[in-house]
Short mmCIF file of C-alpha atoms in Angstrom, two decimals:
data_model
loop_
_atom_site.label_atom_id
_atom_site.label_comp_id
_atom_site.label_asym_id
_atom_site.label_seq_id
_atom_site.Cartn_x
_atom_site.Cartn_y
_atom_site.Cartn_z
CA MET Y 1 95.04 -6.41 1.24
CA SER Y 2 93.14 -7.94 -1.49
CA MET Y 3 93.57 -11.34 -0.19
CA GLY Y 4 91.97 -10.53 3.12
CA SER Y 5 88.60 -9.46 1.28
CA THR Y 6 87.50 -13.12 0.77
CA GLY Y 7 86.25 -15.53 3.22
CA GLU Y 8 88.83 -18.04 2.11
CA GLY Y 9 91.77 -15.76 2.47
CA PHE Y 10 93.85 -16.15 5.63
CA GLY Y 11 94.09 -19.43 6.95
CA ARG Y 12 97.08 -20.44 8.39
CA ARG Y 13 95.61 -19.28 11.66
CA ASP Y 14 98.56 -19.65 13.62
CA LEU Y 15 100.70 -18.55 10.90
CA ILE Y 16 99.51 -15.23 9.83
CA LYS Y 17 98.28 -14.78 13.18
CA ARG Y 18 101.67 -14.26 14.10
CA SER Y 19 102.40 -12.39 11.05
CA ALA Y 20 100.61 -9.29 12.33
CA ALA Y 21 104.12 -8.54 12.43
CA LEU Y 22 104.26 -7.64 8.97
CA GLY Y 23 102.85 -4.38 9.22
CA LEU Y 24 99.85 -5.91 7.66
CA ILE Y 25 98.20 -3.85 10.59
CA SER Y 26 99.80 -1.14 12.55
CA VAL Y 27 100.69 -1.90 16.21
CA PRO Y 28 97.49 -0.95 18.28
CA THR Y 29 97.86 2.85 18.67
CA MET Y 30 98.70 4.25 21.99
CA SER Y 31 95.23 5.48 22.29
CA PHE Y 32 94.27 1.62 22.53
CA LEU Y 33 96.94 0.99 24.88
CA SER Y 34 96.30 3.65 27.17
CA ALA Y 35 92.42 3.04 27.07
CA CYS Y 36 93.29 -0.56 27.91
CA ALA Y 37 95.57 0.50 30.88
CA SER Y 38 93.37 3.02 32.34
CA GLY Y 39 90.54 0.28 32.16
CA GLY Y 40 87.68 2.78 32.75
CA GLU Y 41 84.37 2.00 34.36
CA ASP Y 42 82.94 -1.26 33.50
CA THR Y 43 79.10 -0.25 33.12
CA THR Y 44 78.04 -3.55 31.36
CA LYS Y 45 75.65 -5.62 33.47
CA GLY Y 46 76.29 -9.24 32.98
CA PRO Y 47 73.48 -11.66 33.41
CA ASP Y 48 72.55 -12.97 36.87
CA LYS Y 49 74.98 -15.61 37.84
CA GLY Y 50 73.58 -19.21 37.88
CA VAL Y 51 73.97 -21.62 40.70
CA VAL Y 52 77.50 -23.19 40.94
CA SER Y 53 77.57 -26.92 40.98
CA LYS Y 54 79.74 -29.89 39.73
CA GLU Y 55 77.78 -29.78 36.50
CA ASN Y 56 78.11 -25.85 36.41
CA PRO Y 57 81.32 -25.03 38.00
CA PHE Y 58 81.31 -21.46 36.71
CA GLY Y 59 77.64 -20.64 37.49
CA VAL Y 60 76.23 -20.00 34.07
CA ALA Y 61 73.07 -18.43 34.12
CA LYS Y 62 70.13 -20.14 32.26
CA GLY Y 63 68.60 -17.80 29.37
CA GLY Y 64 71.76 -15.49 29.44
CA LYS Y 65 73.22 -14.10 26.33
CA MET Y 66 76.65 -15.16 24.53
CA ASP Y 67 78.69 -12.96 22.37
CA VAL Y 68 81.09 -14.96 20.29
CA VAL Y 69 83.67 -13.65 17.71
CA VAL Y 70 85.85 -15.89 15.75
CA PHE Y 71 88.51 -15.36 13.18
CA LYS Y 72 86.89 -16.64 9.86
CA GLY Y 73 90.13 -17.78 8.02
CA GLY Y 74 91.08 -21.05 6.57
CA PHE Y 75 89.11 -22.95 9.14
CA GLY Y 76 85.87 -21.04 8.05
CA ASP Y 77 83.41 -20.44 11.15
CA ASP Y 78 80.85 -23.26 10.50
CA TYR Y 79 82.51 -25.18 13.36
CA ALA Y 80 81.83 -22.26 15.76
CA LYS Y 81 78.05 -21.94 14.72
CA ALA Y 82 77.65 -25.61 15.31
CA TRP Y 83 79.19 -25.00 18.70
CA GLU Y 84 76.93 -22.15 19.56
CA ALA Y 85 74.00 -24.25 18.65
CA ALA Y 86 74.95 -26.80 21.01
CA PHE Y 87 75.62 -24.43 23.83
CA ASP Y 88 72.40 -22.60 23.44
CA LYS Y 89 70.56 -25.97 23.53
CA LYS Y 90 72.20 -27.09 26.63
CA TRP Y 91 72.19 -23.78 28.76
CA GLY Y 92 68.94 -21.86 27.24
CA THR Y 93 71.35 -19.22 26.31
CA THR Y 94 71.08 -17.02 22.99
CA SER Y 95 74.41 -16.59 21.08
CA SER Y 96 75.39 -13.74 18.71
CA HIS Y 97 78.03 -14.93 16.30
CA LEU Y 98 80.56 -12.95 14.29
CA GLY Y 99 83.01 -14.68 11.92
CA THR Y 100 85.50 -11.92 10.66
CA GLN Y 101 89.19 -11.49 9.55
CA GLU Y 102 89.23 -8.00 11.04
CA ILE Y 103 89.54 -8.76 14.74
CA THR Y 104 91.31 -5.43 15.64
CA GLY Y 105 89.06 -3.26 13.58
CA LYS Y 106 85.91 -4.98 14.94
CA LEU Y 107 87.04 -5.35 18.59
CA GLN Y 108 89.37 -2.64 19.32
CA THR Y 109 86.67 -0.14 20.20
CA ARG Y 110 84.94 -2.67 22.40
CA PHE Y 111 87.88 -3.47 24.39
CA ASN Y 112 88.43 0.18 24.69
CA GLY Y 113 84.92 0.70 25.88
CA GLY Y 114 84.80 -2.12 28.37
CA ASN Y 115 82.42 -4.12 26.52
CA PRO Y 116 84.17 -6.86 24.74
CA PRO Y 117 82.65 -10.15 23.70
CA ASP Y 118 82.52 -13.23 25.83
CA VAL Y 119 84.62 -15.43 23.74
CA VAL Y 120 87.27 -14.37 21.05
CA ASP Y 121 89.32 -16.59 18.39
CA ASN Y 122 91.96 -13.91 18.49
CA SER Y 123 93.61 -14.77 15.17
CA GLY Y 124 94.71 -13.76 11.72
CA ALA Y 125 96.85 -11.04 10.55
CA GLN Y 126 94.54 -8.40 12.29
CA LYS Y 127 94.43 -10.13 15.55
CA ILE Y 128 94.99 -7.89 18.80
CA LYS Y 129 98.65 -9.07 19.96
CA LEU Y 130 98.32 -11.08 23.07
CA ASP Y 131 101.17 -9.71 24.79
CA VAL Y 132 99.46 -6.18 24.45
CA LEU Y 133 96.10 -7.50 25.85
CA PHE Y 134 97.89 -9.30 28.82
CA LYS Y 135 99.76 -6.20 29.71
CA SER Y 136 96.83 -4.12 29.76
CA ASN Y 137 94.77 -6.48 31.92
CA GLN Y 138 92.26 -7.36 29.36
CA LEU Y 139 92.43 -11.25 29.52
CA ALA Y 140 90.44 -13.43 32.08
CA ASP Y 141 92.70 -16.06 33.76
CA LEU Y 142 91.47 -19.57 32.26
CA THR Y 143 93.20 -21.59 35.07
CA PRO Y 144 89.82 -22.40 36.66
CA VAL Y 145 88.83 -24.21 33.37
CA LEU Y 146 92.06 -26.48 33.65
CA ASP Y 147 90.94 -27.37 37.11
CA ALA Y 148 87.32 -27.84 36.20
CA PRO Y 149 85.97 -31.36 35.63
CA SER Y 150 86.20 -32.79 32.03
CA LEU Y 151 83.00 -33.20 30.18
CA ASP Y 152 83.80 -36.56 29.03
CA ASP Y 153 85.15 -37.79 32.46
CA PRO Y 154 84.11 -36.04 35.53
CA SER Y 155 86.74 -37.81 37.43
CA LYS Y 156 89.39 -35.99 35.40
CA LYS Y 157 90.30 -32.43 35.47
CA VAL Y 158 90.27 -30.65 31.94
CA ARG Y 159 93.94 -30.09 32.28
CA ASP Y 160 94.57 -33.95 32.27
CA THR Y 161 92.90 -34.18 28.81
CA LEU Y 162 95.12 -31.82 27.10
CA ILE Y 163 98.03 -32.68 24.80
CA ALA Y 164 101.55 -31.57 26.53
CA GLY Y 165 102.47 -28.08 26.07
CA THR Y 166 98.92 -26.60 25.62
CA VAL Y 167 99.03 -24.76 29.05
CA GLU Y 168 102.62 -23.63 28.52
CA GLN Y 169 101.70 -22.18 24.99
CA GLY Y 170 98.74 -20.20 26.50
CA THR Y 171 100.59 -18.67 29.47
CA GLN Y 172 101.74 -15.06 29.59
CA GLY Y 173 103.71 -13.96 32.38
CA GLY Y 174 102.99 -17.07 34.47
CA LYS Y 175 99.15 -16.93 33.99
CA PHE Y 176 97.18 -19.08 31.70
CA VAL Y 177 95.27 -16.56 29.51
CA SER Y 178 94.66 -18.28 25.96
CA LEU Y 179 93.41 -21.55 24.83
CA ASN Y 180 95.54 -22.43 21.86
CA TYR Y 181 92.95 -25.00 20.35
CA VAL Y 182 94.25 -26.31 17.21
CA TYR Y 183 97.10 -28.85 17.40
CA THR Y 184 99.26 -28.03 14.61
CA VAL Y 185 102.45 -29.75 13.12
CA TYR Y 186 104.91 -27.59 11.15
CA GLY Y 187 107.23 -28.43 8.24
CA PHE Y 188 107.34 -29.12 4.47
CA TRP Y 189 104.55 -30.42 2.50
CA TYR Y 190 104.62 -32.17 -0.90
CA SER Y 191 102.43 -33.89 -3.43
CA GLY Y 192 102.49 -37.68 -3.14
CA LYS Y 193 101.10 -37.95 -6.79
CA LEU Y 194 103.99 -35.78 -8.02
CA PHE Y 195 106.80 -37.54 -6.07
CA LYS Y 196 105.42 -40.73 -7.33
CA GLU Y 197 105.50 -39.72 -11.02
CA LYS Y 198 109.05 -38.25 -10.88
CA GLY Y 199 110.33 -41.13 -8.62
CA TRP Y 200 111.58 -38.83 -5.99
CA THR Y 201 112.07 -39.93 -2.46
CA PRO Y 202 111.05 -37.73 0.33
CA PRO Y 203 114.37 -36.60 1.74
CA LYS Y 204 115.49 -37.10 5.49
CA THR Y 205 118.52 -34.96 5.44
CA TRP Y 206 119.18 -31.42 4.22
CA ASP Y 207 121.65 -32.66 1.29
CA GLU Y 208 118.66 -34.93 0.10
CA PHE Y 209 116.40 -32.10 0.19
CA LEU Y 210 118.60 -29.90 -1.95
CA ALA Y 211 119.15 -32.78 -4.26
CA VAL Y 212 115.24 -33.06 -4.96
CA CYS Y 213 114.95 -29.34 -5.35
CA ALA Y 214 117.75 -29.82 -8.02
CA LYS Y 215 115.81 -32.45 -9.57
CA ALA Y 216 112.79 -30.32 -9.59
CA LYS Y 217 114.69 -27.52 -11.26
CA GLU Y 218 115.86 -29.94 -14.00
CA ALA Y 219 112.21 -30.87 -14.56
CA GLY Y 220 111.22 -27.15 -15.04
CA LEU Y 221 109.73 -26.75 -11.65
CA GLY Y 222 110.71 -24.74 -8.77
CA GLY Y 223 112.18 -26.74 -5.68
CA LEU Y 224 110.94 -24.58 -2.84
CA ALA Y 225 107.84 -22.44 -3.08
CA HIS Y 226 107.54 -20.04 -0.14
CA GLN Y 227 104.90 -17.43 1.00
CA GLY Y 228 107.44 -14.48 0.38
CA LYS Y 229 105.08 -11.63 1.65
CA TYR Y 230 104.66 -13.38 4.80
CA PRO Y 231 108.35 -14.40 6.06
CA TYR Y 232 106.72 -16.30 9.06
CA TYR Y 233 106.46 -19.22 6.88
CA ILE Y 234 110.34 -19.54 5.85
CA ASN Y 235 111.06 -18.66 9.57
CA VAL Y 236 109.30 -22.06 10.32
CA VAL Y 237 112.12 -23.75 8.40
CA ILE Y 238 114.87 -21.66 9.94
CA MET Y 239 113.79 -22.14 13.30
CA ASP Y 240 113.29 -25.68 13.14
CA LEU Y 241 116.70 -26.12 11.61
CA ILE Y 242 118.02 -24.49 14.64
CA ALA Y 243 116.05 -26.32 17.23
CA LYS Y 244 117.17 -29.80 15.48
CA LYS Y 245 120.78 -28.84 14.84
CA GLY Y 246 121.34 -27.48 18.36
CA GLY Y 247 118.69 -29.43 20.49
CA LEU Y 248 116.24 -28.09 22.75
CA GLU Y 249 118.74 -25.69 24.55
CA ALA Y 250 119.21 -23.82 21.38
CA MET Y 251 115.43 -23.38 21.21
CA LYS Y 252 115.00 -22.43 24.94
CA ALA Y 253 118.05 -19.75 24.48
CA ILE Y 254 115.78 -18.02 21.94
CA ASP Y 255 112.73 -18.09 24.00
CA ASN Y 256 114.70 -17.13 27.24
CA LEU Y 257 116.34 -14.12 25.33
CA GLU Y 258 119.80 -15.32 25.87
CA PRO Y 259 122.79 -13.20 24.90
CA ASN Y 260 124.06 -15.98 22.66
CA ALA Y 261 120.69 -17.01 21.40
CA PHE Y 262 121.99 -16.20 17.79
CA GLU Y 263 125.22 -14.76 17.78
CA GLY Y 264 127.93 -17.32 19.02
CA ASN Y 265 125.36 -20.18 18.32
CA PRO Y 266 126.92 -22.42 15.50
CA ALA Y 267 123.37 -24.10 15.30
CA ALA Y 268 121.99 -20.82 14.37
CA LEU Y 269 124.33 -19.86 11.66
CA ALA Y 270 124.34 -23.38 10.05
CA ALA Y 271 120.42 -23.25 9.86
CA VAL Y 272 120.48 -19.77 8.15
CA GLU Y 273 123.29 -20.76 5.75
CA ALA Y 274 121.42 -23.80 4.79
CA VAL Y 275 118.25 -22.04 3.85
CA TYR Y 276 120.22 -19.42 1.91
CA GLU Y 277 121.86 -22.32 -0.14
CA VAL Y 278 118.36 -22.68 -1.51
CA VAL Y 279 118.58 -19.11 -2.57
CA GLU Y 280 122.08 -19.15 -4.15
CA LYS Y 281 121.41 -22.23 -5.92
CA ASP Y 282 118.47 -20.57 -7.59
CA LEU Y 283 116.21 -23.40 -6.42
CA LEU Y 284 113.44 -21.14 -5.42
CA LEU Y 285 110.13 -21.22 -7.41
CA PRO Y 286 110.62 -18.01 -9.56
CA GLY Y 287 108.91 -14.97 -8.28
CA THR Y 288 107.86 -16.77 -5.02
CA ASN Y 289 109.40 -13.89 -2.92
CA GLY Y 290 106.61 -11.64 -4.07
CA LEU Y 291 103.64 -14.01 -3.51
CA THR Y 292 101.01 -14.22 -0.76
CA HIS Y 293 100.52 -17.26 1.15
CA THR Y 294 97.55 -18.38 -1.02
CA GLU Y 295 99.26 -17.37 -4.43
CA SER Y 296 102.21 -19.52 -3.43
CA GLN Y 297 100.29 -22.23 -2.13
CA THR Y 298 98.14 -22.37 -5.23
CA ALA Y 299 101.20 -22.52 -7.53
CA TRP Y 300 102.44 -25.55 -5.40
CA ASN Y 301 98.97 -27.19 -5.88
CA GLN Y 302 99.28 -26.77 -9.69
CA TYR Y 303 102.59 -28.78 -9.42
CA LYS Y 304 104.90 -25.85 -10.04
CA ALA Y 305 107.32 -26.53 -7.09
CA ALA Y 306 108.13 -29.63 -5.11
CA PHE Y 307 108.18 -28.30 -1.64
CA ILE Y 308 106.34 -25.42 0.54
CA PRO Y 309 106.60 -24.73 4.18
CA SER Y 310 103.42 -24.46 6.43
CA GLY Y 311 101.49 -25.64 9.47
CA SER Y 312 98.95 -28.31 9.20
CA TRP Y 313 96.15 -25.67 8.62
CA LEU Y 314 97.38 -25.94 4.87
CA GLU Y 315 94.97 -28.78 3.85
CA ASN Y 316 91.93 -27.05 4.72
CA GLU Y 317 92.99 -23.79 3.41
CA GLN Y 318 93.79 -24.94 0.11
CA LEU Y 319 90.56 -27.37 -0.30
CA LYS Y 320 89.22 -25.57 -3.34
CA GLN Y 321 92.68 -25.23 -5.13
CA THR Y 322 93.95 -28.85 -4.46
CA PRO Y 323 93.36 -31.41 -7.15
CA ASP Y 324 91.41 -34.56 -6.09
CA ASP Y 325 94.47 -36.83 -6.73
CA PHE Y 326 97.11 -34.65 -5.27
CA ASP Y 327 97.77 -36.77 -2.24
CA MET Y 328 99.01 -33.80 0.16
CA GLN Y 329 101.71 -35.16 2.43
CA PHE Y 330 103.79 -33.81 5.36
CA LEU Y 331 107.41 -33.93 5.73
CA PRO Y 332 109.41 -32.85 8.93
CA VAL Y 333 112.17 -30.22 8.01
CA PRO Y 334 114.88 -32.54 6.91
CA ALA Y 335 117.94 -32.45 9.50
CA LEU Y 336 121.33 -30.88 8.89
CA ALA Y 337 124.46 -32.95 9.53
CA ASP Y 338 125.19 -33.86 13.12
CA SER Y 339 121.77 -32.56 14.35
CA LYS Y 340 121.03 -33.13 17.94
CA LEU Y 341 117.26 -34.07 17.12
CA PRO Y 342 116.43 -36.83 14.65
CA PHE Y 343 114.77 -36.13 11.31
CA GLU Y 344 111.49 -37.28 12.74
CA ALA Y 345 111.52 -34.41 15.52
CA ILE Y 346 109.01 -31.96 14.39
CA ARG Y 347 107.43 -28.57 15.71
CA ALA Y 348 104.11 -29.29 17.06
CA GLY Y 349 102.06 -27.29 19.37
CA ALA Y 350 98.72 -25.56 20.06
CA GLY Y 351 97.84 -22.44 17.88
CA GLU Y 352 94.55 -20.51 17.25
CA PRO Y 353 94.19 -18.55 20.62
CA PHE Y 354 90.78 -18.34 22.17
CA ILE Y 355 90.37 -16.04 24.97
CA VAL Y 356 87.71 -14.82 27.43
CA PRO Y 357 88.02 -11.01 27.88
CA GLU Y 358 88.22 -9.93 31.46
CA LYS Y 359 85.39 -7.50 31.13
CA ALA Y 360 83.04 -10.01 29.45
CA ALA Y 361 79.52 -9.29 30.13
CA ASN Y 362 78.90 -13.10 30.61
CA LYS Y 363 82.26 -14.24 31.98
CA PRO Y 364 80.81 -17.59 33.52
CA GLY Y 365 79.40 -18.37 29.87
CA GLY Y 366 82.63 -17.62 28.44
CA LEU Y 367 84.49 -19.92 30.80
CA GLU Y 368 81.91 -22.81 30.11
CA PHE Y 369 82.27 -22.14 26.45
CA ILE Y 370 86.06 -22.74 26.69
CA ARG Y 371 85.57 -25.97 28.84
CA SER Y 372 82.88 -27.22 26.01
CA MET Y 373 85.57 -26.68 23.45
CA LEU Y 374 87.60 -29.23 25.32
CA SER Y 375 85.16 -32.20 25.09
CA ARG Y 376 85.29 -34.95 22.68
CA GLU Y 377 81.92 -33.74 21.16
CA TRP Y 378 83.09 -30.23 20.19
CA SER Y 379 86.69 -31.50 19.30
CA THR Y 380 84.99 -33.99 16.73
CA ILE Y 381 82.82 -31.18 15.21
CA PHE Y 382 85.98 -29.09 14.73
CA ALA Y 383 87.83 -32.28 13.13
CA GLN Y 384 84.78 -32.65 10.71
CA GLN Y 385 84.23 -28.88 9.78
CA ALA Y 386 87.81 -27.71 9.63
CA ASN Y 387 89.98 -30.85 8.78
CA SER Y 388 92.33 -30.24 11.67
CA LEU Y 389 93.14 -32.02 15.04
CA THR Y 390 92.40 -30.03 18.53
CA VAL Y 391 94.59 -30.12 21.88
CA VAL Y 392 92.15 -32.71 23.27
CA LYS Y 393 93.95 -36.17 23.67
CA ASP Y 394 92.01 -38.81 21.60
CA GLY Y 395 89.66 -35.72 20.76
CA VAL Y 396 88.03 -37.33 17.46
CA ASP Y 397 85.53 -40.03 17.73
CA PRO Y 398 86.77 -43.22 16.19
CA GLY Y 399 85.52 -43.70 12.54
CA VAL Y 400 85.98 -40.04 11.44
CA LYS Y 401 87.83 -40.20 8.33
CA LEU Y 402 90.71 -37.70 7.80
CA ARG Y 403 92.01 -36.20 4.57
CA PRO Y 404 95.41 -37.42 3.33
CA GLY Y 405 97.33 -34.37 4.56
CA THR Y 406 95.91 -34.47 8.16
CA GLN Y 407 96.37 -38.19 8.23
CA SER Y 408 100.11 -37.82 7.13
CA ALA Y 409 100.42 -35.07 10.18
CA VAL Y 410 98.92 -37.71 12.56
CA THR Y 411 101.34 -40.32 11.33
CA ALA Y 412 104.36 -37.91 11.59
CA LEU Y 413 103.32 -37.24 15.15
CA LYS Y 414 103.24 -40.76 15.97
CA ALA Y 415 106.63 -41.17 14.37
CA ALA Y 416 107.89 -38.16 16.59
CA GLY Y 417 106.89 -39.55 19.73
CA THR Y 418 108.53 -37.42 22.51
CA ASN Y 419 110.62 -35.61 19.95
CA THR Y 420 108.36 -32.56 19.42
CA PHE Y 421 109.18 -28.92 20.32
CA ASN Y 422 107.62 -25.50 19.77
CA TYR Y 423 108.81 -21.89 20.13
CA LEU Y 424 107.14 -19.55 22.47
CA TYR Y 425 108.70 -16.15 21.51
CA PRO Y 426 106.31 -15.42 18.76
CA ASP Y 427 103.44 -15.17 21.45
CA TRP Y 428 105.68 -13.69 24.18
CA TYR Y 429 107.60 -10.99 22.04
CA SER Y 430 105.59 -9.89 19.01
CA GLU Y 431 107.97 -7.22 18.06
CA MET Y 432 110.90 -9.69 18.23
CA ASP Y 433 109.17 -11.96 16.00
CA THR Y 434 108.45 -9.05 13.46
CA ALA Y 435 112.13 -8.08 13.51
CA ILE Y 436 113.36 -11.62 12.75
CA GLN Y 437 110.63 -11.93 9.79
CA ASP Y 438 111.95 -8.92 8.45
CA ALA Y 439 115.60 -10.12 8.43
CA SER Y 440 114.22 -13.30 6.72
CA ASN Y 441 112.42 -11.38 4.19
CA GLU Y 442 115.75 -9.60 3.30
CA LEU Y 443 117.78 -12.94 3.32
CA MET Y 444 115.35 -14.66 0.81
CA ALA Y 445 115.63 -11.54 -1.67
CA LYS Y 446 119.51 -11.81 -1.21
CA ARG Y 447 119.77 -8.32 0.11
CA ILE Y 448 121.59 -9.60 3.29
CA GLN Y 449 123.82 -12.51 3.97
CA PRO Y 450 123.33 -15.31 6.72
CA LYS Y 451 125.61 -13.40 9.08
CA GLU Y 452 123.76 -10.13 8.81
CA TRP Y 453 120.54 -12.22 9.55
CA ILE Y 454 122.19 -13.37 12.86
CA LYS Y 455 123.23 -10.00 13.87
CA ARG Y 456 119.63 -8.67 13.26
CA ALA Y 457 117.93 -11.58 15.00
CA GLN Y 458 120.19 -11.20 18.01
CA ALA Y 459 119.62 -7.50 18.13
CA ALA Y 460 115.93 -8.04 18.31
CA VAL Y 461 116.53 -10.44 21.15
CA ASN Y 462 118.54 -7.98 23.12
CA LYS Y 463 115.88 -5.42 22.73
CA ALA Y 464 113.05 -7.74 24.05
CA ALA Y 465 115.38 -8.55 26.89
CA GLN Y 466 115.21 -5.09 27.96
CA ASP Y 467 111.56 -5.13 28.59
CA PRO Y 468 110.98 -5.35 32.38
CA GLY Y 469 108.18 -8.00 31.83
CA ALA Y 470 110.44 -10.44 29.93
CA LYS Y 471 111.65 -11.85 33.28
CA ASN Y 472 108.12 -13.39 33.91
CA ASN Y 473 108.60 -15.36 30.71
CA ARG Y 474 110.94 -18.26 31.41
CA ARG Y 475 111.08 -21.98 30.26
CA SER Y 476 113.22 -24.37 31.99
#
C-alpha cells in the first residue's frame, strides 16, 4: 500500500490500528499462531536483576539493555526517542530504538523465536492483533505497574493516576495486558474558519447535521467526507449513534455479544438508517468511498467537505496539510431524536496499546518503562511532541499550549463530564470488528440496505459468541 510507505502515512493510531481488519494484512498465519502457542525454549538471557526497592519496584538492572519498538504513524516517534534518552540517563541503560509501520513484519519472527523487544507500541494497520497475542501467552501481566508507586506522588498507586476506563480498555480475559496510552475522543471534525465564513452553526441533532450537509452541497462542497477504504471511521459514527440512541445498555449488549445486540435493537437500526440517509441524499463528498484516510482528510483540509469523522489524532496526522487559519474543531456525533444520551456525550477512551512481551529479555526494564510513561514528565513530552493527550490525569504541565483541535477536544471532554463511553469489542474480537467494517463498506457504497447491515453485524456477533474464550470478556 503506497500510503504506508511514508513516515507520515498512518496516524489514526487507534483507528487503523483496529483496521488491521481490512485485509491490509492477513491474519497472522497458523505457523505464527502455533509457534506462539507452543512457546518453544526461551534461550534469551536477560540482564542481571537489580535490587528491588521502593524506587525500583521491578528490580531494573543498572547498565542493562532496552529494546523499544514503536509504531511510527501520525504521532511520529520523536516522543519515544526523548523517553528512551530520559530512561537511559536515569537507569544507565542502553536503548535500541525502532520506529516502523510494519509491526507484524518486523516482530512476528521475533515473537516466534522467543526474543521479542522489551516494549512495543503495537499499533497501525500492521499491528499484531492483541487477542491473538493474549491467547498465545505472549503478553506480560501489567498489573504490577498499576500497583506500583506513582513517580509523581509515591503515596499514590499508578492506577489512581489514570483516567477512568484505561484499565478496562487494556484488559483481555480478565488480565491487564496493554497500556492504551493516548486518550482519544471520537466524533466529527470541522473547520471553524469555513463554518464562520458560511454562517453555519455546528449541529447538535442529526436533522441539523443533515441540514448543514445539504447547505454544503448547495455551496458546491461535500457534506460528509469519510475514509472510504477504511470503514473503521464511518463505524465510529454508526456505533456512536447506537450508544447515544440506546444508551450504555445498547453499547454493552454489543461488547457482551448479546443475541439481540443488533437484531431486535431499534437503536441500532435507527443509527444505520440515519447514516444511510447521508448516502441516499447524495450528501457524501464525491469519490470519498474510494479514498484512503489521508486522501479524504486532505480533501477536507482543502475545504472540499464540511465534516469528517475521526479520533483526536487527526490534528497531528494532518499538520502538514492543514492551513494555518483552518481552526480545526471537534464535534460530538449529533444525537438522533429521543436519544438516551445527550448531544454532549462522546466516545472517549484509551488507544495506542503499549505492551511488554512475556518473553522480553529485560522485562523489569519494560515494566519500569511503562511506569515512567505514566509520569507527568513523560506525559508532557508526549503532548508536546504528538499534540495529543495521554491517560494520565492532569498529565500535561501547566503552560503547555495546545493546538485548536486538541483544545476543542479538551473542551468537549469537560462538557461531556461523566457522559463518556467506549466500545471494547474491537480489541476483544478483531474478526467481528472486521466483519462489521466490511458491512459498512457495502452500506456506504449502496450495495446493501440498513436491514442487511444489521443482519451481517448480528451474524458477526453470533460467531464471536461461539469462541469459548468469549466468556472471559464481560462488562457489567
